[in-house]
Tab-separated table of C-alpha atoms in Angstrom:
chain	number	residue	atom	x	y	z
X	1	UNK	CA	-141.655	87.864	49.453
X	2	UNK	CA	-144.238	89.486	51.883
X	3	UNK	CA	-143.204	92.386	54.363
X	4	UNK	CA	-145.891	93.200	56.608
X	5	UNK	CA	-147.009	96.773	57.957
X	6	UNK	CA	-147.013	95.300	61.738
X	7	UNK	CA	-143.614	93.495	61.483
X	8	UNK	CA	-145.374	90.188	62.028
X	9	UNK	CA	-142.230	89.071	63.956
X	10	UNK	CA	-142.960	85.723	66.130
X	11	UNK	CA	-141.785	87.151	69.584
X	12	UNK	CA	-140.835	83.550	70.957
X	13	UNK	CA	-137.979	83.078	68.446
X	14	UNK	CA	-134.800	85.122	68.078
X	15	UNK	CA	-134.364	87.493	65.414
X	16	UNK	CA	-131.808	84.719	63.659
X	17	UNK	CA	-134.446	82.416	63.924
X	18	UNK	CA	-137.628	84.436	62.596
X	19	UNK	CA	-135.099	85.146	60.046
X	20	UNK	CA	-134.646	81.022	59.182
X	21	UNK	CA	-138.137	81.010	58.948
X	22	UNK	CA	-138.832	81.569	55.202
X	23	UNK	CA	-135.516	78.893	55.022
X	24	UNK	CA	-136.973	75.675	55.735
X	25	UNK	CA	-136.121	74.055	52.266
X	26	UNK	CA	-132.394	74.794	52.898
X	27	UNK	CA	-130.089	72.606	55.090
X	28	UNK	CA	-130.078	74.035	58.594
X	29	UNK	CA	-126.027	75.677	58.521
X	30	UNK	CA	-127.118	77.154	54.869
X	31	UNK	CA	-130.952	78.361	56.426
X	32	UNK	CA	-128.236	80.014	59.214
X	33	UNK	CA	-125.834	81.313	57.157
X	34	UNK	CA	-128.201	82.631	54.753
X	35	UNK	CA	-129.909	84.569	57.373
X	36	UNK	CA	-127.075	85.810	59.302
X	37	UNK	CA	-126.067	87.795	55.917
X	38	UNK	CA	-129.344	88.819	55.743
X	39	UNK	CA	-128.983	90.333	59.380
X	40	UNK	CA	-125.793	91.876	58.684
X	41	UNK	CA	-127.305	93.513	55.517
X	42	UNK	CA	-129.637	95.513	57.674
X	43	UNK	CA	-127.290	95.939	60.013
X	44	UNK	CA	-128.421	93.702	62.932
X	45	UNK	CA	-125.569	90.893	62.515
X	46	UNK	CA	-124.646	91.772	66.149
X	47	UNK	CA	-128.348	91.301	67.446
X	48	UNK	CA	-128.837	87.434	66.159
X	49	UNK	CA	-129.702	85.909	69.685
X	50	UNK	CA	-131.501	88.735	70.901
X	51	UNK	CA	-135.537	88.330	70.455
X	52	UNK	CA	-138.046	90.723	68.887
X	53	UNK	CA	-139.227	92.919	72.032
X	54	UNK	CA	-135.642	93.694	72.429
X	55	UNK	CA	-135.264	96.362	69.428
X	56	UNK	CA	-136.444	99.418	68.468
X	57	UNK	CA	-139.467	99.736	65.981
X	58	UNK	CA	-137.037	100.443	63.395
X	59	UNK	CA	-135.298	97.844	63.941
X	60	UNK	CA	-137.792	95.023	64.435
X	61	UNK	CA	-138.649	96.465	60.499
X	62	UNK	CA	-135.391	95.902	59.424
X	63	UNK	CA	-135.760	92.004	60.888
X	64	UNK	CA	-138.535	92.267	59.077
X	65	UNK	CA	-136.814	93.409	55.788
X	66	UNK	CA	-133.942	90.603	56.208
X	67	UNK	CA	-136.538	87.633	56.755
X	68	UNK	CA	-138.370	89.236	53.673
X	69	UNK	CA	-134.693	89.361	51.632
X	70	UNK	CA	-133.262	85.987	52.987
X	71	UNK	CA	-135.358	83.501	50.265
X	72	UNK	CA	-133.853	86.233	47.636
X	73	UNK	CA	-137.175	86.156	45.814
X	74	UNK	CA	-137.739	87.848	42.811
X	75	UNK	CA	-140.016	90.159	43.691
X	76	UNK	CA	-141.368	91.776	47.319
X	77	UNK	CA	-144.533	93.025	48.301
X	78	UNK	CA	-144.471	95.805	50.761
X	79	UNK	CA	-147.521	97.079	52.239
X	80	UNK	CA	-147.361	100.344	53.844
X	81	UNK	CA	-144.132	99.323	55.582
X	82	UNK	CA	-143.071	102.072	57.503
X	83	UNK	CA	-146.700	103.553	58.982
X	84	UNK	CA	-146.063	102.488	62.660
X	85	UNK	CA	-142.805	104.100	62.957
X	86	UNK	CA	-142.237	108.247	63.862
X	87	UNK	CA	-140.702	110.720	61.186
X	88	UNK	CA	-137.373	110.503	62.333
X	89	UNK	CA	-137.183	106.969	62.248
X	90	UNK	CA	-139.308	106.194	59.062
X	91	UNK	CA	-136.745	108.676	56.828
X	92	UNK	CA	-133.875	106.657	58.096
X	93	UNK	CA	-135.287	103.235	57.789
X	94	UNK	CA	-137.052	104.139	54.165
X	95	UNK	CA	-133.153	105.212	53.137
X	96	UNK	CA	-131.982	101.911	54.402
X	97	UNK	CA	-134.393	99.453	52.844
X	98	UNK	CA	-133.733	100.727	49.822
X	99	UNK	CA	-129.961	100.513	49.941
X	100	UNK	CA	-130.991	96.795	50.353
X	101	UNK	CA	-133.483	96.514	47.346
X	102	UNK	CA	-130.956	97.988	45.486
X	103	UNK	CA	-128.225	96.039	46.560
X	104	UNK	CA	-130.366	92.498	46.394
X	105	UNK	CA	-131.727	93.657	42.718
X	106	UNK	CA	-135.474	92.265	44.025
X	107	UNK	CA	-138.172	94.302	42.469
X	108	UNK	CA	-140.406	95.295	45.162
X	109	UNK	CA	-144.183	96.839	44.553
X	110	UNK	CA	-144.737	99.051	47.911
X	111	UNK	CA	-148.413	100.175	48.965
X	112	UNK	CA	-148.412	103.774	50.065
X	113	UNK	CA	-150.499	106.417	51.073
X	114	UNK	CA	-147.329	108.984	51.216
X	115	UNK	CA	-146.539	110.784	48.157
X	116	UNK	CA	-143.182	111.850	49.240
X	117	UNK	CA	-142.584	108.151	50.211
X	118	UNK	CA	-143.957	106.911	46.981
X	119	UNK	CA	-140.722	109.582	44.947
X	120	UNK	CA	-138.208	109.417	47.230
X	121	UNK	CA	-138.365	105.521	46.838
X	122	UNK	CA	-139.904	104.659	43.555
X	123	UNK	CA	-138.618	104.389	40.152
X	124	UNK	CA	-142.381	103.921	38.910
X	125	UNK	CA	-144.993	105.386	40.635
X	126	UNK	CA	-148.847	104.158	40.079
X	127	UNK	CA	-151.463	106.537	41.095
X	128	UNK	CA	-154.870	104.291	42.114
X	129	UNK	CA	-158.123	105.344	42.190
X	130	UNK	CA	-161.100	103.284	42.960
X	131	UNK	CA	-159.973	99.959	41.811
X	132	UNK	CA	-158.161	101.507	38.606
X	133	UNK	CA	-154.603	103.160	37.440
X	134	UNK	CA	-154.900	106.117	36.727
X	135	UNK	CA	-151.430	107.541	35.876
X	136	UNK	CA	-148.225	105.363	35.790
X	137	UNK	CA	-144.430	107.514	35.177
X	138	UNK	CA	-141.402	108.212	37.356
X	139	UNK	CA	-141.823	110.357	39.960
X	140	UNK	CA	-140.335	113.556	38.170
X	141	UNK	CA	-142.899	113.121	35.696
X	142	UNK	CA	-146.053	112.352	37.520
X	143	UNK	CA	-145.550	115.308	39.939
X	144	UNK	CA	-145.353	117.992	36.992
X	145	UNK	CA	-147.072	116.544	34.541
X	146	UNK	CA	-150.275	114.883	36.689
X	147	UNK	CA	-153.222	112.951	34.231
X	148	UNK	CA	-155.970	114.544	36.361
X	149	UNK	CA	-156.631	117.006	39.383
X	150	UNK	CA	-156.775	113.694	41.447
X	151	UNK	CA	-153.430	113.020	41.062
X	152	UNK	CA	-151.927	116.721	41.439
X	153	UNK	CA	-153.735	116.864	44.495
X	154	UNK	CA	-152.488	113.986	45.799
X	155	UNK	CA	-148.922	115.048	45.853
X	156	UNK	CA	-149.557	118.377	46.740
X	157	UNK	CA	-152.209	120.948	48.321
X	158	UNK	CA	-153.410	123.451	45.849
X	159	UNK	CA	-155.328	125.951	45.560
X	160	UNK	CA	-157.962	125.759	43.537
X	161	UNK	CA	-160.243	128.645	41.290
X	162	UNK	CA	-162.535	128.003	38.880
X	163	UNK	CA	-162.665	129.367	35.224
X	164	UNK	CA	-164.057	129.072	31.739
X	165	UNK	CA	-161.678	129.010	28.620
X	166	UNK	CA	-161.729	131.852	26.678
X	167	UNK	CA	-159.373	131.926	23.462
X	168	UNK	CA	-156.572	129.652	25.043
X	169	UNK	CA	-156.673	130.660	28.156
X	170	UNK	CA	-158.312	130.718	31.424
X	171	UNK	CA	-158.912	134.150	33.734
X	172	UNK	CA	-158.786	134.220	37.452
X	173	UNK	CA	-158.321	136.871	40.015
X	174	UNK	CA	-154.810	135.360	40.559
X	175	UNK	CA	-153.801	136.400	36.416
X	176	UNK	CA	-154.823	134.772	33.393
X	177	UNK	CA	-153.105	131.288	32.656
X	178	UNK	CA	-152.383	129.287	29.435
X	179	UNK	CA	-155.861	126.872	28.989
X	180	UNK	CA	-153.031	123.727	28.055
X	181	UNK	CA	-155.268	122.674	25.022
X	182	UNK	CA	-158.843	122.482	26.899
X	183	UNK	CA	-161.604	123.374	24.305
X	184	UNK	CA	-163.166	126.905	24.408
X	185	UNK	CA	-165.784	127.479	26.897
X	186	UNK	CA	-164.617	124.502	29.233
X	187	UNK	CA	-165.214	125.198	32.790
X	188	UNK	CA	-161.596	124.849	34.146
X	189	UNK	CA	-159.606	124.635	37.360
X	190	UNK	CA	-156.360	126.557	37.847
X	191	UNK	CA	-154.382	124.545	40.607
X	192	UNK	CA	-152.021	126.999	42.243
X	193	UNK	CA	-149.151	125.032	44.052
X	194	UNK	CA	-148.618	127.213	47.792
X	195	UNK	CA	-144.527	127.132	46.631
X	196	UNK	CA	-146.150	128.985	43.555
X	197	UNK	CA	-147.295	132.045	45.580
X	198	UNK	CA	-145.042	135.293	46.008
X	199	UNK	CA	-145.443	138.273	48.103
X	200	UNK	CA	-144.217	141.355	47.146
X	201	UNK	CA	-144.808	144.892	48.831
X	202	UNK	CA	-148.347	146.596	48.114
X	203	UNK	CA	-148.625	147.796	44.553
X	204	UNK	CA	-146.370	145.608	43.344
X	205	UNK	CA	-148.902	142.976	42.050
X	206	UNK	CA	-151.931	141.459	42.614
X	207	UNK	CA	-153.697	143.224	45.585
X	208	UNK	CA	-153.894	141.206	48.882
X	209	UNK	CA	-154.149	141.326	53.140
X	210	UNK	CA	-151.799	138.697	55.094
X	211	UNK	CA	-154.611	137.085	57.299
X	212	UNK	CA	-152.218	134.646	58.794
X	213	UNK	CA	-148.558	133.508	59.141
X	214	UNK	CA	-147.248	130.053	60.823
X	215	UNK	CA	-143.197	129.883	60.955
X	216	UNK	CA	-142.659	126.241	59.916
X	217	UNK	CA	-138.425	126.854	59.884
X	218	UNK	CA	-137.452	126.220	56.371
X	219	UNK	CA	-140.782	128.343	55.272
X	220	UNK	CA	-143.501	130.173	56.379
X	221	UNK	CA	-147.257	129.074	55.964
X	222	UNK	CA	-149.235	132.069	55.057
X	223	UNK	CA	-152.884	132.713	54.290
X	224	UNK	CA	-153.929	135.770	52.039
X	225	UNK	CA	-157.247	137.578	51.211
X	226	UNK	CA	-157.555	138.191	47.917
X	227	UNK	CA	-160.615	139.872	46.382
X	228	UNK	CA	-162.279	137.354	44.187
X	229	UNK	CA	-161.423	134.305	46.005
X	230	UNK	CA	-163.881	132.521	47.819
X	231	UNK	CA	-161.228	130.964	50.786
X	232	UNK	CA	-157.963	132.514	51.350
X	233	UNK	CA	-154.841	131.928	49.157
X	234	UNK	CA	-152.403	129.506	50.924
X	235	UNK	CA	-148.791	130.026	50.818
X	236	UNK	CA	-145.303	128.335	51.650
X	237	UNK	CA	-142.781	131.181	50.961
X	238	UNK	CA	-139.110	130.868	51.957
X	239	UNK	CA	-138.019	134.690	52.164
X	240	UNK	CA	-138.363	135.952	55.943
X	241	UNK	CA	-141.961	138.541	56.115
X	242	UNK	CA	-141.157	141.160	57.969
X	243	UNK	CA	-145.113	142.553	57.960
X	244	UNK	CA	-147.502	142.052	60.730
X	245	UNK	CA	-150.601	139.785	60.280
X	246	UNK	CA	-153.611	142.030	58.227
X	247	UNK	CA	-150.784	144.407	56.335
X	248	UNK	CA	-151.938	145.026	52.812
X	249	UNK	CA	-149.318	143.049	50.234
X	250	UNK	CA	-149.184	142.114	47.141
X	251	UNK	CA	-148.658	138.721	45.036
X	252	UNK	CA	-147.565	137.224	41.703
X	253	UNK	CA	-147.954	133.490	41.098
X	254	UNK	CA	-145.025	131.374	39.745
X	255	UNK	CA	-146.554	129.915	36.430
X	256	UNK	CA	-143.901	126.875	36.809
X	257	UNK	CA	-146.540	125.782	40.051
X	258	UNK	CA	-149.461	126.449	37.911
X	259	UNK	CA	-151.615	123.676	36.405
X	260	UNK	CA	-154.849	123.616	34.648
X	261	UNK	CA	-157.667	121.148	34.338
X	262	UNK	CA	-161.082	120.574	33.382
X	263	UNK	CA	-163.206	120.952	36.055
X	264	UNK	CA	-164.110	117.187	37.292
X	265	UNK	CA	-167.933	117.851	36.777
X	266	UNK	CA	-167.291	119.207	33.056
């Protein structure tokens, strides 16, 4: 089966019929009955005679997911299903499709360029880069155990500063950090996640000035100088900051949201 990222619903027939479509081989009252559970799956039983322009994005996808369903192949295709639709809507209809994967048993390969898409769905994920896998685990796995700096950065910004490895470990103006096995004298990268960063009052850690602060509800996003670093130290902190933009702080780095790699040019 084949869902499309444009819905690729034919607007002259009603959403039974695009449905029926994939149903030809079946007797016309099975084709009908077949897709009318498919409908009611998704939750569109009630909107069988109405056509395509009549819904919602969300739920022109999820005609779209019932005609993909209704043949009960063995395995669906999904590519980049849920790009047209706003955040709202996509978190709802991503929860419902796979209600219906689960409940139809149909293994389904989805494209994705959304790494919390690819872990809130996935029981695999398959990290791609130029034609080849590159790392291939359950989601739990690939995000804190990543093959490369490709893949950590593509669940999650970092920040990035460059080191050699010096007896097992690697020294940075944010602390020094266990080398994970890279050979002495390998230039490294330690990949800060911004969850990983703490502020604490001034002279309670590692020096630092709060350039900037963005209130994003659940955390803040905060930018700090720190001496040594060529671009400021990004942040996503959860405790309130009661200090004024350009106050002296301090920081310590959560080593759980700490990762180190050989520097991609090594």
């Amino acid at each position: 089966g084949l869902m499309f990222q444009d819905f690729a619903l034919f607007p002259h027939l009603t959403n039974l019929a695009n449905v029926m479509f994939g149903l030809k081989a079946m007797p016309r009252h099975e084709a009908e009955r077949e897709a009318r559970l498919a409908l009611d799956r998704v939750g569109l039983g009630g909107h069988a005679k109405a056509y395509p322009h009549m819904l919602s994005g969300g739920e022109q996808q999820r005609v779209a997911l019932a005609r993909a369903v209704a043949p009960r192949p063995s395995v669906l295709l999904m590519d980049e299903p849920f790009s047209g639709l706003d955040r709202r809507l996509r978190d709802e209809v991503r929860e419902e499709t796979t209600a219906v994967l689960q409940e139809s048993h149909v293994t389904c390969l989805i494209v994705t360029h959304d790494p919390e898409e690819a872990m809130r769905m996935a029981d695999r994920v398959a990290v791609m880069r130029a034609g080849a896998l590159v790392q291939v685990a359950a989601p739990e796995e690939i995000y804190k155990h990543p093959a490369d700096l490709f893949v950590a950065r593509f669940f999650s910004e970092m920040n990035e500063v460059s080191g050699v490895v010096r007896s097992g470990q690697v020294a940075t103006p944010l602390g020094t950090f266990p080398a994970g096995g890279l050979a002495e004298g390998t230039s490294a990268i330690v990949a800060v996640r911004p969850q990983g960063v703490r502020i604490r009052r001034a002279g309670q850690g590692i020096p630092g000035r709060l350039d900037r602060r963005r209130f994003l509800g659940v955390v803040e996003l905060v930018e700090i100088a720190v001496n040594g670093l060529d671009r400021p130290l990004k942040g996503r902190v959860r405790d309130p900051i009661v200090l004024p933009e350009k106050s002296e702080i301090a920081i310590d780095i959560d080593p759980a949201e700490v990762l180190v790699f050989a520097a991609p040019d090594a």
